[in-house]
Amino acid sequence: MTVLLVSRSATHHGGHDAIHRLAAATAEATGLPVRACFLDGAAPSLHAALEAVPDHDEVLLVAVHVPPDRYLDTWIRRAVAHWRTTCARPVRIAVTTPLATQNALVTAIAEAIAGQHTELTGNPGPFRSPAWSQITRHHRHVLICRGPRCTAYGANEVAATLGTRLHEHRLDDDILVTPTGCLFPCNLGPLVVVHPDDIWYEQVDAELAVRIADEHLRDGAPVDAQQPRRS
Ligand code: FES
């Protein structure tokens, strides 16, 4: 059996590494293959992790979120159902009860309370800085949807490809790239939106991401762009 710790994207630095370390520690404690994956916003996606499970293996999913995240619990089920439509292998997949409802977590918190404490003194860093009042001088703003459906359709690879390409073109300061949650037209994902041009690229793959970086963001010529379908 393979265990997958499924989490959501962490907004703080090191959050994703922490989930991977938790998976490694759990593997050591249980002797089972345990991997970390993400519903949205980070790699590897749940789809990619399921894809990597060996043939004939069973999968147990653990939603890693405290307190329980109904969005994560609901979307794990949707993502697995969608993944099954893309995979011919008959894989048995189950899910545990949410961690926050398990007594072992109460025990762990009680042990932490009874254990060693670190007093918080001093100031580890400034809360404000003059630099954080400056709006960046970028020429274009690129939104990359990292919501659960776009992630399932390959947004992680799109984001990585676009980021690498822009770095190679030395456009990091010129182009502001922002990962977003769901932008709503999920059926058209993965979505990349370029402003102020108001160009919505649909079903972006790595190849189109390279063209967006080269032709639109570097050379200023949108790639066979379609206007957004607005109702
Ligand atoms: S998940 Fe990308 S538009 Fe909904």
Short mmCIF file of C-alpha atoms and ligand atoms in Angstrom, two decimals:
data_model
loop_
_atom_site.label_atom_id
_atom_site.label_comp_id
_atom_site.label_asym_id
_atom_site.label_seq_id
_atom_site.Cartn_x
_atom_site.Cartn_y
_atom_site.Cartn_z
CA MET A 1 0.00 0.00 0.00
CA THR A 2 1.15 3.52 -0.79
CA VAL A 3 0.15 6.34 1.53
CA LEU A 4 -0.29 9.83 0.10
CA LEU A 5 -0.37 12.82 2.42
CA VAL A 6 -2.55 15.28 0.51
CA SER A 7 -2.22 18.92 1.39
CA ARG A 8 -3.06 22.32 -0.01
CA SER A 9 -0.56 24.90 -1.14
CA ALA A 10 1.29 26.55 1.74
CA THR A 11 1.64 30.31 1.54
CA HIS A 12 4.58 30.45 3.92
CA HIS A 13 8.18 29.74 3.02
CA GLY A 14 9.18 26.16 3.77
CA GLY A 15 5.58 24.94 4.11
CA HIS A 16 5.86 22.44 1.27
CA ASP A 17 9.19 21.12 2.56
CA ALA A 18 7.55 20.56 5.94
CA ILE A 19 4.90 18.34 4.34
CA HIS A 20 7.59 16.34 2.53
CA ARG A 21 9.52 15.95 5.80
CA LEU A 22 6.33 14.81 7.50
CA ALA A 23 5.89 12.19 4.78
CA ALA A 24 9.47 10.99 5.24
CA ALA A 25 9.06 10.76 9.02
CA THR A 26 5.77 8.90 8.62
CA ALA A 27 7.43 6.47 6.21
CA GLU A 28 10.14 5.81 8.76
CA ALA A 29 7.61 5.31 11.57
CA THR A 30 5.31 3.01 9.62
CA GLY A 31 7.67 1.24 7.23
CA LEU A 32 5.25 2.13 4.42
CA PRO A 33 5.95 4.12 1.28
CA VAL A 34 4.59 7.56 2.16
CA ARG A 35 4.66 10.51 -0.22
CA ALA A 36 3.46 14.10 -0.05
CA CYS A 37 1.34 15.67 -2.77
CA PHE A 38 -0.88 18.72 -3.22
CA LEU A 39 -4.43 19.37 -4.30
CA ASP A 40 -3.55 22.81 -5.64
CA GLY A 41 -0.78 25.33 -5.98
CA ALA A 42 2.26 23.07 -5.61
CA ALA A 43 3.97 20.03 -7.08
CA PRO A 44 3.58 17.12 -7.20
CA SER A 45 -0.15 17.23 -7.78
CA LEU A 46 -2.45 14.52 -6.46
CA HIS A 47 -2.87 13.38 -10.07
CA ALA A 48 0.91 13.09 -10.56
CA ALA A 49 1.30 11.19 -7.29
CA LEU A 50 -1.45 8.74 -8.23
CA GLU A 51 0.19 8.31 -11.62
CA ALA A 52 3.44 7.29 -9.90
CA VAL A 53 1.82 4.57 -7.78
CA PRO A 54 2.98 1.13 -8.98
CA ASP A 55 0.51 -1.09 -10.82
CA HIS A 56 -1.70 -3.25 -8.57
CA ASP A 57 -0.86 -1.16 -5.51
CA GLU A 58 -3.52 0.19 -3.17
CA VAL A 59 -3.57 3.85 -2.15
CA LEU A 60 -4.54 5.38 1.18
CA LEU A 61 -5.08 9.14 1.18
CA VAL A 62 -4.55 11.26 4.30
CA ALA A 63 -5.80 14.85 4.13
CA VAL A 64 -3.16 16.82 6.01
CA HIS A 65 -4.89 19.87 7.39
CA VAL A 66 -5.64 21.08 10.88
CA PRO A 67 -8.35 22.22 11.40
CA PRO A 68 -10.23 20.10 8.86
CA ASP A 69 -10.53 21.78 5.49
CA ARG A 70 -13.85 20.90 3.90
CA TYR A 71 -12.56 22.19 0.57
CA LEU A 72 -9.65 19.73 0.71
CA ASP A 73 -11.84 16.84 1.82
CA THR A 74 -14.38 17.48 -0.93
CA TRP A 75 -11.87 18.12 -3.67
CA ILE A 76 -9.78 15.03 -2.93
CA ARG A 77 -12.83 12.99 -3.87
CA ARG A 78 -13.43 15.02 -7.04
CA ALA A 79 -9.76 14.86 -8.06
CA VAL A 80 -9.63 11.09 -7.57
CA ALA A 81 -12.84 10.65 -9.57
CA HIS A 82 -11.35 12.74 -12.39
CA TRP A 83 -8.03 10.88 -12.24
CA ARG A 84 -9.87 7.59 -12.66
CA THR A 85 -11.22 8.89 -15.99
CA THR A 86 -7.64 9.40 -17.16
CA CYS A 87 -6.21 6.07 -15.97
CA ALA A 88 -7.07 2.57 -17.15
CA ARG A 89 -5.54 0.88 -14.09
CA PRO A 90 -8.01 -0.40 -11.47
CA VAL A 91 -6.42 1.14 -8.37
CA ARG A 92 -8.19 0.82 -5.00
CA ILE A 93 -8.08 4.22 -3.29
CA ALA A 94 -9.30 4.94 0.26
CA VAL A 95 -9.12 7.96 2.56
CA THR A 96 -8.63 8.26 6.34
CA THR A 97 -10.79 10.30 8.70
CA PRO A 98 -9.58 13.93 9.08
CA LEU A 99 -6.53 14.27 11.33
CA ALA A 100 -8.12 16.95 13.50
CA THR A 101 -10.83 14.52 14.61
CA GLN A 102 -8.34 11.88 15.78
CA ASN A 103 -7.54 11.47 19.47
CA ALA A 104 -3.85 10.97 18.71
CA LEU A 105 -3.68 14.64 17.77
CA VAL A 106 -5.03 15.60 21.20
CA THR A 107 -2.32 13.40 22.71
CA ALA A 108 0.35 15.09 20.59
CA ILE A 109 -0.85 18.56 21.63
CA ALA A 110 -0.96 17.51 25.29
CA GLU A 111 2.63 16.22 25.01
CA ALA A 112 3.69 19.51 23.40
CA ILE A 113 2.10 21.46 26.26
CA ALA A 114 3.86 19.27 28.81
CA GLY A 115 7.16 19.36 26.91
CA GLN A 116 9.86 21.99 26.54
CA HIS A 117 8.84 25.55 25.74
CA THR A 118 10.76 28.30 23.99
CA GLU A 119 10.16 31.76 25.40
CA LEU A 120 9.56 34.39 22.76
CA THR A 121 11.72 37.42 23.34
CA GLY A 122 13.21 40.14 21.15
CA ASN A 123 12.18 40.90 17.60
CA PRO A 124 13.17 38.41 14.86
CA GLY A 125 12.64 40.92 12.06
CA PRO A 126 10.89 44.15 11.07
CA PHE A 127 7.12 44.09 10.74
CA ARG A 128 7.16 46.91 8.21
CA SER A 129 9.75 48.15 5.72
CA PRO A 130 9.81 51.21 3.44
CA ALA A 131 10.42 48.87 0.50
CA TRP A 132 7.01 47.30 1.06
CA SER A 133 5.31 50.55 0.12
CA GLN A 134 6.61 50.43 -3.46
CA ILE A 135 4.47 49.03 -6.22
CA THR A 136 6.61 47.01 -8.63
CA ARG A 137 7.45 48.51 -12.03
CA HIS A 138 6.42 45.51 -14.08
CA HIS A 139 4.98 46.00 -17.56
CA ARG A 140 2.75 42.96 -17.54
CA HIS A 141 1.04 40.95 -14.86
CA VAL A 142 0.60 37.22 -15.48
CA LEU A 143 -1.91 35.20 -13.49
CA ILE A 144 -1.39 31.44 -13.44
CA CYS A 145 -4.35 29.54 -12.06
CA ARG A 146 -3.16 26.94 -9.54
CA GLY A 147 -6.67 25.92 -8.48
CA PRO A 148 -7.53 22.23 -8.10
CA ARG A 149 -8.82 21.63 -11.62
CA CYS A 150 -6.03 23.56 -13.36
CA THR A 151 -3.56 21.71 -11.13
CA ALA A 152 -5.08 18.40 -12.20
CA TYR A 153 -4.78 19.46 -15.83
CA GLY A 154 -1.07 20.33 -15.54
CA ALA A 155 -0.74 23.85 -14.08
CA ASN A 156 2.36 22.88 -12.08
CA GLU A 157 4.33 22.13 -15.24
CA VAL A 158 3.00 25.28 -16.91
CA ALA A 159 4.08 27.46 -13.99
CA ALA A 160 7.53 25.87 -13.84
CA THR A 161 8.07 26.20 -17.60
CA LEU A 162 6.91 29.82 -17.70
CA GLY A 163 9.04 30.75 -14.70
CA THR A 164 12.17 29.16 -16.15
CA ARG A 165 11.65 30.79 -19.53
CA LEU A 166 11.07 34.27 -18.10
CA HIS A 167 14.20 33.88 -15.98
CA GLU A 168 16.22 32.88 -19.06
CA HIS A 169 14.93 36.00 -20.83
CA ARG A 170 15.85 38.11 -17.76
CA LEU A 171 12.26 39.27 -17.51
CA ASP A 172 11.85 38.63 -13.79
CA ASP A 173 11.59 42.37 -13.02
CA ASP A 174 9.49 43.21 -16.05
CA ILE A 175 6.82 40.55 -15.66
CA LEU A 176 5.00 40.01 -12.39
CA VAL A 177 3.80 36.41 -12.14
CA THR A 178 1.14 35.63 -9.56
CA PRO A 179 -0.25 32.17 -8.86
CA THR A 180 -3.96 32.33 -8.13
CA GLY A 181 -6.75 30.16 -6.83
CA CYS A 182 -9.63 29.18 -9.10
CA LEU A 183 -10.40 31.84 -11.72
CA PHE A 184 -13.77 30.15 -12.46
CA PRO A 185 -13.68 28.94 -16.11
CA CYS A 186 -12.13 25.66 -14.93
CA ASN A 187 -13.14 23.71 -18.04
CA LEU A 188 -10.68 25.84 -20.04
CA GLY A 189 -7.70 25.11 -17.76
CA PRO A 190 -4.86 25.27 -17.25
CA LEU A 191 -5.41 29.02 -17.55
CA VAL A 192 -2.80 31.76 -17.96
CA VAL A 193 -4.02 35.37 -18.04
CA VAL A 194 -1.89 38.29 -19.20
CA HIS A 195 -2.75 41.83 -18.11
CA PRO A 196 -3.13 44.65 -19.06
CA ASP A 197 -3.71 42.93 -22.41
CA ASP A 198 -6.66 40.96 -20.99
CA ILE A 199 -5.57 37.85 -22.89
CA TRP A 200 -6.78 34.54 -21.48
CA TYR A 201 -4.80 31.53 -22.67
CA GLU A 202 -6.73 28.28 -22.39
CA GLN A 203 -5.57 24.68 -22.01
CA VAL A 204 -1.98 25.80 -21.66
CA ASP A 205 0.68 23.11 -21.81
CA ALA A 206 4.46 23.42 -21.60
CA GLU A 207 4.75 24.11 -25.33
CA LEU A 208 2.24 26.97 -25.21
CA ALA A 209 3.86 28.29 -22.02
CA VAL A 210 7.14 28.65 -23.92
CA ARG A 211 5.38 30.51 -26.75
CA ILE A 212 3.63 32.82 -24.28
CA ALA A 213 6.99 33.64 -22.69
CA ASP A 214 8.80 34.12 -26.01
CA GLU A 215 6.21 35.69 -28.27
CA HIS A 216 3.92 37.57 -25.92
CA LEU A 217 5.93 38.45 -22.84
CA ARG A 218 9.31 38.98 -24.52
CA ASP A 219 8.33 40.12 -28.04
CA GLY A 220 4.93 41.70 -27.26
CA ALA A 221 2.93 39.67 -29.79
CA PRO A 222 0.12 37.59 -28.23
CA VAL A 223 0.06 33.94 -29.31
CA ASP A 224 -3.00 33.28 -31.45
CA ALA A 225 -4.91 34.83 -28.61
CA GLN A 226 -8.60 34.39 -28.14
CA GLN A 227 -10.60 37.07 -26.45
CA PRO A 228 -12.13 35.98 -23.19
CA ARG A 229 -15.53 34.39 -23.58
CA ARG A 230 -17.61 36.59 -21.41
CA SER A 231 -21.31 36.06 -20.88
S1 FES B 1 -9.18 25.74 -11.14
FE1 FES B 1 -8.38 27.08 -12.66
S2 FES B 1 -10.13 28.16 -13.36
FE2 FES B 1 -10.90 26.87 -11.75
#
